[in-house]
CSV table of C-alpha atoms in Angstrom, one decimal:
chain,number,residue,atom,x,y,z
A,1,MET,CA,0.0,0.0,0.1
A,2,GLN,CA,1.3,3.5,-0.9
A,3,THR,CA,1.7,5.8,2.2
A,4,LEU,CA,1.1,9.6,1.4
A,5,ILE,CA,1.0,12.7,3.7
A,6,TRP,CA,-2.3,14.4,2.9
A,7,ASN,CA,-1.1,18.0,3.7
A,8,ASN,CA,1.7,17.5,1.2
A,9,LEU,CA,-0.6,16.4,-1.5
A,10,LYS,CA,-1.9,19.2,-3.9
A,11,THR,CA,-5.6,19.4,-4.5
A,12,SER,CA,-5.5,17.5,-7.8
A,13,GLU,CA,-3.4,15.0,-6.3
A,14,LYS,CA,-5.8,14.4,-3.5
A,15,MET,CA,-8.5,13.8,-6.0
A,16,THR,CA,-6.1,11.2,-7.5
A,17,ALA,CA,-5.4,9.6,-4.5
A,18,LEU,CA,-8.9,9.3,-3.4
A,19,SER,CA,-10.1,7.7,-6.9
A,20,ARG,CA,-10.9,4.0,-7.2
A,21,PRO,CA,-9.8,1.4,-9.7
A,22,ALA,CA,-11.4,2.3,-12.9
A,23,GLN,CA,-14.4,0.6,-13.7
A,24,LYS,CA,-14.3,-0.8,-17.1
A,25,VAL,CA,-17.5,-2.3,-18.7
A,26,GLY,CA,-15.8,-2.9,-21.9
A,27,GLU,CA,-17.3,-3.0,-25.1
A,28,SER,CA,-17.0,-7.0,-25.5
A,29,ILE,CA,-18.7,-7.1,-21.9
A,30,LYS,CA,-21.7,-4.9,-23.2
A,31,GLN,CA,-21.8,-6.8,-26.5
A,32,ALA,CA,-22.0,-10.3,-24.9
A,33,VAL,CA,-24.6,-9.1,-22.6
A,34,ASP,CA,-26.7,-7.6,-25.5
A,35,ALA,CA,-26.7,-10.9,-27.2
A,36,ILE,CA,-27.8,-13.0,-24.1
A,37,SER,CA,-30.7,-10.1,-23.8
A,38,GLU,CA,-31.8,-10.6,-27.1
A,39,ASN,CA,-31.6,-14.7,-26.8
A,40,VAL,CA,-33.4,-14.9,-23.6
A,41,ALA,CA,-36.2,-12.3,-25.3
A,42,ARG,CA,-36.6,-14.5,-27.9
A,43,ASN,CA,-35.9,-18.3,-26.8
A,44,GLY,CA,-37.1,-17.8,-23.3
A,45,ASP,CA,-36.5,-21.2,-21.3
A,46,GLY,CA,-34.5,-22.5,-24.2
A,47,ALA,CA,-31.8,-19.9,-24.0
A,48,LEU,CA,-31.6,-20.4,-20.3
A,49,PHE,CA,-30.7,-24.0,-20.7
A,50,GLU,CA,-28.6,-23.2,-23.8
A,51,LEU,CA,-26.6,-20.9,-21.6
A,52,ALA,CA,-26.3,-23.1,-18.5
A,53,GLU,CA,-24.5,-25.4,-20.5
A,54,LYS,CA,-22.1,-22.7,-22.3
A,55,PHE,CA,-21.2,-20.6,-19.3
A,56,ASP,CA,-21.8,-23.1,-16.4
A,57,LYS,CA,-20.7,-26.4,-18.1
A,58,VAL,CA,-24.0,-28.0,-16.7
A,59,ARG,CA,-26.6,-29.7,-18.8
A,60,LEU,CA,-30.0,-28.8,-17.0
A,61,GLU,CA,-33.2,-31.0,-17.0
A,62,LYS,CA,-35.3,-28.4,-15.4
A,63,LEU,CA,-35.0,-24.7,-13.9
A,64,THR,CA,-37.0,-24.9,-10.7
A,65,VAL,CA,-35.4,-26.9,-7.7
A,66,SER,CA,-37.9,-29.1,-6.0
A,67,PRO,CA,-39.0,-29.3,-2.5
A,68,GLU,CA,-37.1,-32.6,-2.3
A,69,GLU,CA,-33.9,-31.4,-3.7
A,70,ILE,CA,-34.2,-28.5,-1.0
A,71,ALA,CA,-34.8,-31.1,1.7
A,72,ALA,CA,-31.9,-33.2,0.6
A,73,ALA,CA,-29.6,-30.3,0.5
A,74,SER,CA,-30.6,-28.9,4.3
A,75,GLY,CA,-29.8,-32.7,5.1
A,76,ARG,CA,-26.3,-32.1,4.4
A,77,ILE,CA,-25.3,-29.0,6.1
A,78,SER,CA,-23.7,-29.4,9.5
A,79,PRO,CA,-25.7,-28.8,12.9
A,80,GLU,CA,-22.9,-26.3,13.5
A,81,LEU,CA,-23.6,-24.1,10.5
A,82,CYS,CA,-27.3,-24.6,10.7
A,83,GLN,CA,-27.3,-22.9,14.1
A,84,ALA,CA,-24.7,-20.2,12.9
A,85,ILE,CA,-27.0,-19.3,10.0
A,86,GLN,CA,-30.2,-19.5,12.4
A,87,GLN,CA,-28.5,-16.8,14.9
A,88,ALA,CA,-27.9,-14.6,12.1
A,89,LYS,CA,-31.4,-15.1,10.9
A,90,ALA,CA,-32.4,-13.9,14.5
A,91,ASN,CA,-30.2,-10.7,14.6
A,92,ILE,CA,-31.2,-9.7,11.0
A,93,GLU,CA,-34.9,-10.3,11.7
A,94,ALA,CA,-34.8,-8.2,14.8
A,95,PHE,CA,-33.0,-5.3,13.1
A,96,HIS,CA,-35.1,-5.1,10.1
A,97,LYS,CA,-38.3,-5.6,12.0
A,98,ALA,CA,-37.4,-2.6,13.8
A,99,GLN,CA,-37.3,-0.3,10.7
A,100,GLN,CA,-41.1,-1.0,10.1
A,101,ASN,CA,-42.8,2.0,9.0
A,102,GLN,CA,-45.4,3.6,11.2
A,103,GLU,CA,-48.4,5.2,9.5
A,104,ILE,CA,-48.6,8.8,9.1
A,105,ASP,CA,-52.1,10.5,9.2
A,106,ILE,CA,-52.6,14.1,10.2
A,107,GLU,CA,-54.5,17.1,9.5
A,108,THR,CA,-52.3,19.6,8.0
A,109,GLN,CA,-55.3,22.3,8.7
A,110,PRO,CA,-58.7,21.8,10.1
A,111,GLY,CA,-60.7,19.5,7.4
A,112,VAL,CA,-57.9,18.5,5.2
A,113,ARG,CA,-56.6,15.0,6.0
A,114,CYS,CA,-52.9,13.4,4.8
A,115,GLN,CA,-51.5,10.0,5.1
A,116,VAL,CA,-48.7,8.3,4.0
A,117,LEU,CA,-49.5,4.3,3.3
A,118,THR,CA,-46.7,1.9,3.0
A,119,ARG,CA,-47.2,-1.4,0.6
A,120,PRO,CA,-44.8,-3.8,-0.5
A,121,ILE,CA,-43.4,-4.6,-3.7
A,122,GLU,CA,-45.5,-7.3,-4.9
A,123,ARG,CA,-42.7,-9.3,-6.8
A,124,VAL,CA,-38.9,-9.5,-6.3
A,125,GLY,CA,-36.3,-11.3,-7.7
A,126,LEU,CA,-33.1,-12.4,-5.7
A,127,TYR,CA,-29.7,-12.9,-7.4
A,128,ILE,CA,-27.1,-14.8,-5.4
A,129,PRO,CA,-23.9,-15.4,-7.1
A,130,GLY,CA,-22.5,-19.0,-7.0
A,131,GLY,CA,-18.9,-19.9,-7.8
A,132,SER,CA,-15.9,-21.0,-5.4
A,133,ALA,CA,-17.5,-18.7,-2.4
A,134,PRO,CA,-21.1,-19.2,-2.4
A,135,LEU,CA,-22.9,-16.3,-0.9
A,136,PHE,CA,-25.4,-17.9,1.3
A,137,SER,CA,-25.1,-14.8,3.8
A,138,THR,CA,-26.6,-12.6,1.0
A,139,VAL,CA,-29.7,-14.7,1.0
A,140,LEU,CA,-30.2,-13.8,4.4
A,141,MET,CA,-29.8,-10.0,3.6
A,142,LEU,CA,-32.4,-9.9,0.8
A,143,ALA,CA,-34.8,-12.6,1.7
A,144,ILE,CA,-35.4,-11.4,5.5
A,145,PRO,CA,-36.3,-7.8,4.7
A,146,ALA,CA,-38.7,-9.1,1.5
A,147,LYS,CA,-40.5,-11.4,4.0
A,148,ILE,CA,-40.8,-8.8,6.6
A,149,ALA,CA,-42.0,-6.2,4.0
A,150,GLY,CA,-44.7,-8.6,2.9
A,151,CYS,CA,-43.8,-9.3,-0.5
A,152,LYS,CA,-46.3,-11.6,-2.1
A,153,LYS,CA,-43.7,-13.3,-4.8
A,154,ILE,CA,-40.4,-13.8,-3.8
A,155,VAL,CA,-38.1,-15.9,-6.4
A,156,LEU,CA,-34.4,-16.5,-6.1
A,157,CYS,CA,-31.7,-17.2,-9.2
A,158,SER,CA,-28.5,-18.6,-8.4
A,159,PRO,CA,-26.2,-20.4,-11.1
A,160,PRO,CA,-26.0,-24.3,-11.3
A,161,PRO,CA,-24.9,-26.2,-9.4
A,162,ILE,CA,-26.6,-24.3,-6.3
A,163,ALA,CA,-24.3,-24.8,-3.2
A,164,ASP,CA,-26.5,-26.6,-0.3
A,165,GLU,CA,-25.9,-23.5,1.9
A,166,ILE,CA,-28.0,-21.4,-0.5
A,167,LEU,CA,-30.6,-23.8,-0.7
A,168,TYR,CA,-30.8,-24.5,3.1
A,169,THR,CA,-30.8,-20.6,3.9
A,170,ALA,CA,-33.3,-19.7,1.1
A,171,ASN,CA,-35.6,-22.3,2.5
A,172,LEU,CA,-35.2,-21.1,6.0
A,173,CYS,CA,-36.1,-17.6,5.0
A,174,GLY,CA,-39.3,-18.7,3.2
A,175,VAL,CA,-38.3,-18.3,-0.2
A,176,GLU,CA,-41.2,-19.8,-2.2
A,177,THR,CA,-39.1,-20.6,-5.6
A,178,ILE,CA,-35.6,-21.0,-6.5
A,179,TYR,CA,-34.4,-21.3,-10.1
A,180,THR,CA,-31.0,-22.7,-11.1
A,181,VAL,CA,-30.4,-19.8,-13.5
A,182,GLY,CA,-27.0,-17.7,-13.2
A,183,GLY,CA,-25.3,-14.7,-14.8
A,184,ALA,CA,-26.7,-12.0,-16.9
A,185,GLN,CA,-29.5,-14.2,-18.3
A,186,ALA,CA,-30.7,-14.6,-14.7
A,187,ILE,CA,-31.5,-11.0,-14.5
A,188,PHE,CA,-33.2,-11.1,-17.9
A,189,ALA,CA,-35.0,-13.9,-17.2
A,190,MET,CA,-36.5,-12.3,-13.9
A,191,ALA,CA,-37.0,-8.9,-15.7
A,192,GLN,CA,-38.8,-10.2,-18.7
A,193,GLY,CA,-40.3,-13.6,-17.6
A,194,THR,CA,-39.9,-16.8,-19.4
A,195,GLU,CA,-42.2,-19.9,-19.7
A,196,THR,CA,-40.9,-21.2,-16.2
A,197,VAL,CA,-39.3,-17.9,-14.5
A,198,ALA,CA,-41.6,-15.5,-13.1
A,199,LYS,CA,-41.4,-11.8,-14.0
A,200,VAL,CA,-40.7,-9.5,-11.1
A,201,ASP,CA,-40.9,-5.9,-10.3
A,202,LYS,CA,-37.4,-5.4,-8.7
A,203,ILE,CA,-34.3,-7.2,-8.7
A,204,PHE,CA,-31.9,-7.3,-6.0
A,205,GLY,CA,-28.2,-8.8,-5.3
A,206,PRO,CA,-24.6,-8.6,-6.3
A,207,GLY,CA,-22.8,-9.9,-9.3
A,208,ASN,CA,-19.7,-10.1,-11.8
A,209,ALA,CA,-19.4,-7.5,-14.4
A,210,PHE,CA,-22.0,-9.1,-16.7
A,211,VAL,CA,-24.5,-9.4,-13.7
A,212,THR,CA,-24.1,-5.3,-13.3
A,213,GLU,CA,-24.3,-4.5,-16.9
A,214,ALA,CA,-27.6,-6.7,-17.1
A,215,LYS,CA,-28.9,-5.0,-13.9
A,216,ARG,CA,-28.1,-1.7,-15.9
A,217,GLN,CA,-29.6,-2.4,-18.7
A,218,VAL,CA,-33.1,-3.7,-17.2
A,219,MET,CA,-33.5,-0.8,-14.9
A,220,GLN,CA,-33.3,1.6,-18.4
A,221,ALA,CA,-35.9,-0.6,-19.5
A,222,GLY,CA,-38.3,-0.3,-16.6
A,223,THR,CA,-37.3,-3.0,-14.2
A,224,ALA,CA,-36.1,-1.5,-10.8
A,225,ILE,CA,-33.0,-2.6,-9.1
A,226,ASP,CA,-31.7,-2.5,-5.5
A,227,MET,CA,-28.8,0.2,-6.5
A,228,PRO,CA,-25.8,1.3,-8.4
A,229,ALA,CA,-22.5,-0.8,-7.5
A,230,GLY,CA,-18.9,-1.0,-8.1
A,231,PRO,CA,-16.2,-2.6,-6.6
A,232,SER,CA,-16.1,-3.5,-2.7
A,233,GLU,CA,-13.9,-1.3,-0.4
A,234,VAL,CA,-13.3,-0.1,3.4
A,235,LEU,CA,-11.7,2.9,4.7
A,236,VAL,CA,-10.4,2.8,8.5
A,237,ILE,CA,-9.9,5.6,10.6
A,238,ALA,CA,-7.3,4.7,13.1
A,239,ASP,CA,-5.4,6.8,15.9
A,240,GLU,CA,-2.4,5.8,18.1
A,241,PHE,CA,-4.4,3.8,20.4
A,242,ALA,CA,-5.7,1.2,17.8
A,243,ALA,CA,-4.1,-2.0,17.5
A,244,PRO,CA,-2.0,-2.5,14.2
A,245,ASP,CA,-3.3,-6.3,14.0
A,246,PHE,CA,-6.9,-5.2,14.2
A,247,VAL,CA,-6.4,-2.6,11.4
A,248,ALA,CA,-4.6,-4.9,9.2
A,249,SER,CA,-7.1,-7.7,9.5
A,250,ASP,CA,-9.8,-5.4,8.6
A,251,LEU,CA,-8.2,-4.1,5.5
A,252,LEU,CA,-7.3,-7.8,4.5
A,253,SER,CA,-11.0,-8.8,5.1
A,254,GLN,CA,-11.9,-6.4,2.3
A,255,ALA,CA,-8.9,-6.8,0.3
A,256,GLU,CA,-9.5,-10.6,-0.4
A,257,HIS,CA,-13.2,-9.9,-1.8
A,258,GLY,CA,-11.4,-9.0,-5.4
A,259,ALA,CA,-8.6,-7.7,-7.2
A,260,ASP,CA,-10.5,-4.6,-8.0
A,261,SER,CA,-11.6,-3.8,-4.4
A,262,GLN,CA,-10.0,-1.2,-2.5
A,263,VAL,CA,-8.9,-0.6,1.0
A,264,ILE,CA,-7.9,2.9,2.6
A,265,LEU,CA,-6.2,3.8,6.1
A,266,VAL,CA,-6.3,7.0,7.6
A,267,THR,CA,-4.2,7.8,10.4
A,268,ASN,CA,-2.7,10.8,12.4
A,269,SER,CA,0.0,8.4,13.7
A,270,GLU,CA,3.0,7.2,11.3
A,271,THR,CA,3.9,4.7,13.9
A,272,LEU,CA,0.5,3.2,13.6
A,273,ALA,CA,0.8,3.2,9.9
A,274,LYS,CA,4.0,1.5,9.6
A,275,ALA,CA,3.0,-1.0,12.4
A,276,THR,CA,0.0,-1.6,10.3
A,277,ALA,CA,1.9,-2.3,7.1
A,278,LEU,CA,3.9,-4.9,8.7
A,279,SER,CA,1.1,-6.6,10.1
A,280,ILE,CA,-0.5,-6.7,6.7
A,281,GLU,CA,2.7,-8.5,5.5
A,282,LYS,CA,2.5,-10.9,8.0
A,283,GLN,CA,-1.1,-11.8,7.9
A,284,LEU,CA,-1.2,-12.0,4.1
A,285,GLU,CA,1.2,-14.9,3.8
A,286,ASN,CA,-1.3,-17.2,5.5
A,287,LEU,CA,-4.5,-16.2,3.4
A,288,PRO,CA,-5.7,-18.7,0.8
A,289,ARG,CA,-6.9,-15.4,-1.1
A,290,LYS,CA,-3.5,-13.8,-0.9
A,291,GLU,CA,-2.9,-13.2,-4.9
A,292,THR,CA,-6.6,-11.6,-4.9
A,293,ALA,CA,-5.7,-9.5,-1.7
A,294,GLU,CA,-2.0,-8.4,-3.3
A,295,LYS,CA,-3.8,-7.0,-6.2
A,296,ALA,CA,-6.2,-5.0,-4.4
A,297,LEU,CA,-3.5,-3.7,-2.2
A,298,ALA,CA,-1.7,-2.8,-5.1
A,299,HIS,CA,-4.1,0.3,-5.6
A,300,SER,CA,-4.8,0.8,-2.1
A,301,ARG,CA,-3.6,3.7,0.1
A,302,ILE,CA,-2.3,4.8,3.5
A,303,PHE,CA,-2.9,8.8,4.3
A,304,ILE,CA,-1.3,10.3,6.9
A,305,ALA,CA,-3.6,13.1,8.4
A,306,LYS,CA,-2.7,16.1,11.1
A,307,SER,CA,-5.4,15.0,13.0
A,308,ILE,CA,-8.5,12.9,13.6
A,309,GLU,CA,-10.8,15.7,12.5
A,310,GLN,CA,-8.9,15.7,9.3
A,311,ALA,CA,-9.1,12.0,8.8
A,312,VAL,CA,-13.0,12.3,9.2
A,313,GLU,CA,-12.9,15.0,6.4
A,314,ILE,CA,-10.9,12.4,4.3
A,315,SER,CA,-13.3,9.8,4.8
A,316,ASN,CA,-16.5,11.8,4.1
A,317,ALA,CA,-14.7,13.0,0.8
A,318,TYR,CA,-13.8,9.3,-0.3
A,319,ALA,CA,-17.3,8.2,1.0
A,320,PRO,CA,-16.6,4.5,1.7
A,321,GLU,CA,-18.9,1.4,1.3
A,322,HIS,CA,-17.5,0.2,4.6
A,323,LEU,CA,-16.2,2.7,7.4
A,324,VAL,CA,-14.3,1.2,10.4
A,325,VAL,CA,-13.4,3.7,13.2
A,326,GLN,CA,-10.8,2.6,15.4
A,327,THR,CA,-10.0,5.4,17.8
A,328,GLN,CA,-9.9,5.8,21.5
A,329,ASN,CA,-13.4,7.3,21.6
A,330,ALA,CA,-15.1,6.0,18.5
A,331,ARG,CA,-18.7,7.1,19.2
A,332,GLU,CA,-17.8,10.5,19.5
A,333,LEU,CA,-17.1,10.8,15.9
A,334,LEU,CA,-20.4,9.5,15.0
A,335,PRO,CA,-22.0,12.8,14.5
A,336,PHE,CA,-19.3,14.0,12.1
A,337,LEU,CA,-19.4,10.9,9.6
A,338,ASP,CA,-21.8,11.8,6.8
A,339,ASN,CA,-20.9,9.5,3.7
A,340,ALA,CA,-20.6,5.6,4.5
A,341,GLY,CA,-22.9,2.8,3.5
A,342,SER,CA,-22.4,1.2,7.0
A,343,ILE,CA,-20.2,2.1,10.0
A,344,PHE,CA,-18.4,-0.1,12.5
A,345,LEU,CA,-17.6,1.7,16.1
A,346,GLY,CA,-14.6,0.4,18.0
A,347,ALA,CA,-11.9,-2.5,18.1
A,348,TYR,CA,-14.5,-5.0,18.5
A,349,SER,CA,-16.6,-4.3,15.7
A,350,PRO,CA,-15.1,-5.6,12.7
A,351,GLU,CA,-16.6,-5.3,9.1
A,352,SER,CA,-16.9,-9.4,9.3
A,353,MET,CA,-19.7,-9.0,12.1
A,354,GLY,CA,-21.9,-6.9,9.8
A,355,ASP,CA,-21.1,-8.8,6.9
A,356,TYR,CA,-22.7,-11.7,8.7
A,357,ALA,CA,-24.5,-11.4,11.7
A,358,SER,CA,-25.0,-8.3,13.7
A,359,GLY,CA,-28.1,-7.8,12.2
A,360,THR,CA,-27.1,-4.6,9.9
A,361,ASN,CA,-27.7,-5.3,6.1
A,362,HIS,CA,-24.3,-6.0,4.2
A,363,VAL,CA,-25.7,-4.8,0.8
A,364,LEU,CA,-24.3,-1.5,0.6
A,365,PRO,CA,-23.8,1.4,-2.1
A,366,THR,CA,-20.3,1.1,-3.4
A,367,TYR,CA,-17.9,3.7,-5.5
A,368,GLY,CA,-18.8,7.0,-3.8
A,369,TYR,CA,-22.8,6.1,-4.2
A,370,THR,CA,-23.0,6.5,-0.3
A,371,ARG,CA,-23.1,10.2,-0.8
A,372,THR,CA,-26.8,9.7,-1.9
A,373,TYR,CA,-27.6,6.1,-1.4
A,374,SER,CA,-28.5,4.1,1.6
A,375,SER,CA,-27.6,0.8,2.6
A,376,LEU,CA,-30.3,-1.9,1.9
A,377,GLY,CA,-33.1,-1.8,4.4
A,378,LEU,CA,-36.9,-2.4,4.9
A,379,ALA,CA,-37.8,0.6,3.0
A,380,ASP,CA,-36.4,-0.9,-0.2
A,381,PHE,CA,-38.8,-3.6,-0.6
A,382,SER,CA,-41.7,-1.3,0.0
A,383,LYS,CA,-43.1,1.7,-1.7
A,384,ARG,CA,-45.3,4.7,-0.3
A,385,MET,CA,-48.3,6.3,-1.2
A,386,THR,CA,-49.7,9.5,-0.2
A,387,VAL,CA,-53.6,10.1,0.6
A,388,GLN,CA,-55.4,13.2,1.0
A,389,GLU,CA,-59.0,13.7,1.8
A,390,LEU,CA,-60.7,17.0,2.5
A,391,THR,CA,-64.3,17.8,4.1
A,392,PRO,CA,-66.3,20.6,2.1
A,393,GLN,CA,-65.2,22.8,5.1
A,394,GLY,CA,-61.6,22.1,4.4
A,395,PHE,CA,-62.0,22.5,0.8
A,396,GLN,CA,-63.5,25.7,1.0
A,397,ALA,CA,-60.7,27.0,3.5
A,398,LEU,CA,-58.1,26.0,1.0
A,399,ALA,CA,-59.6,26.8,-2.2
A,400,PRO,CA,-58.5,30.4,-2.4
A,401,THR,CA,-54.8,29.3,-2.1
A,402,VAL,CA,-54.9,26.5,-4.8
A,403,MET,CA,-57.0,28.8,-7.2
A,404,ALA,CA,-54.5,31.8,-6.7
A,405,MET,CA,-51.6,29.1,-7.4
A,406,ALA,CA,-53.3,27.4,-10.5
A,407,SER,CA,-53.9,30.9,-11.9
A,408,ALA,CA,-50.5,32.1,-11.6
A,409,GLU,CA,-48.9,29.1,-13.4
A,410,GLN,CA,-51.6,29.5,-16.2
A,411,LEU,CA,-53.3,25.8,-15.5
A,412,GLU,CA,-56.9,26.9,-15.8
A,413,ALA,CA,-58.3,23.4,-15.6
A,414,HIS,CA,-56.5,23.2,-12.2
A,415,ARG,CA,-58.4,26.4,-11.0
A,416,LEU,CA,-61.6,25.2,-12.6
A,417,ALA,CA,-61.7,21.8,-10.7
A,418,VAL,CA,-61.9,24.1,-7.7
A,419,GLU,CA,-64.3,26.5,-8.9
A,420,VAL,CA,-67.1,24.2,-10.0
A,421,ARG,CA,-67.0,22.8,-6.4
A,422,LEU,CA,-67.1,25.8,-4.8
A,423,ALA,CA,-70.2,26.6,-7.1
A,424,LYS,CA,-71.9,23.4,-6.1
A,425,LEU,CA,-71.1,24.3,-2.2
A,426,LYS,CA,-72.9,27.7,-2.7
A,427,MET,CA,-76.1,26.1,-4.4
């Protein structure tokens, strides 16, 4: 990791130092995804069978996982892992149930009643990546709020063969339908619908560059998605009291996600920075995903700030997905932290806790989107409707205001809609 003294950098150098690894959705990826979209639209299920054999090297006989297959997969999960998943589920449920909306029903003035009603999104699709690290934890993060929100139809897609852990967790969370469909084709299948795969209103879940491009395309075509996303990232704010081994482990836990991940350390202590760099080298040697982490570290940074206050400013400028605060009084910084997907306060709150089981959601905006987007929550599986109801007295009292505003905007029909009712009341 490159170490930079923040105050020695020019403004342009600071911007460059805070930039992420370039996101490159190459023309070849876009062309490949375009072809997949056209194939799924034209051939439906036939395209899904064909692409599973091409990309996943699996010849499927059907797309839907049967209850018997789910039960068999669940029976292969160790009791220890079952218990761990159930504990995580309980915590995630508790946190997301606490987010349930209270109905708003007020009189803005006498006789003018306004309400906010919350309704679940009717049909949602969950995408869970497969591969060498099946993300069954993401099933918890997506399916639990979907169930709490009351979504009527919940479907899940994952590449074949689907890991036992994913099937067990999906069943535990009450997912009704699971399809052995992966990649960009799964996104298009859920967005468009096929003979087998149900069409949904909103798609959630992470994926590779092809999945990300597919989500971008279906969003432009009218299917909602959870959020825009880039490579994973973490920023750690640490002072001289932080444990270098703790800081190093937090940086490495994110670096092992992928070669395009980025990790940042901001500290007011050069001693801590040097000790952390040494600890990273030591811990790195024992990581199975060492090569991946090394690639991420190559475009990562250590910034030396003049103070913790300046470290907070740097963090807010970067707007990280994950923000770990390892300072002597971490909670005291909370009022000043404006841009982050999820914040981890104190030495014993590593990012791993939020990734799996503390209760918060690990689906977070990345690539600086935390300036405007929030971490995934119950509200993402719902929509709001406003209601207004006026009594004749309330209508009469508000009518002059509305007529004056409508006339000023030269919208005569708006004014007339009020005027005809006033005339009726005077009869």
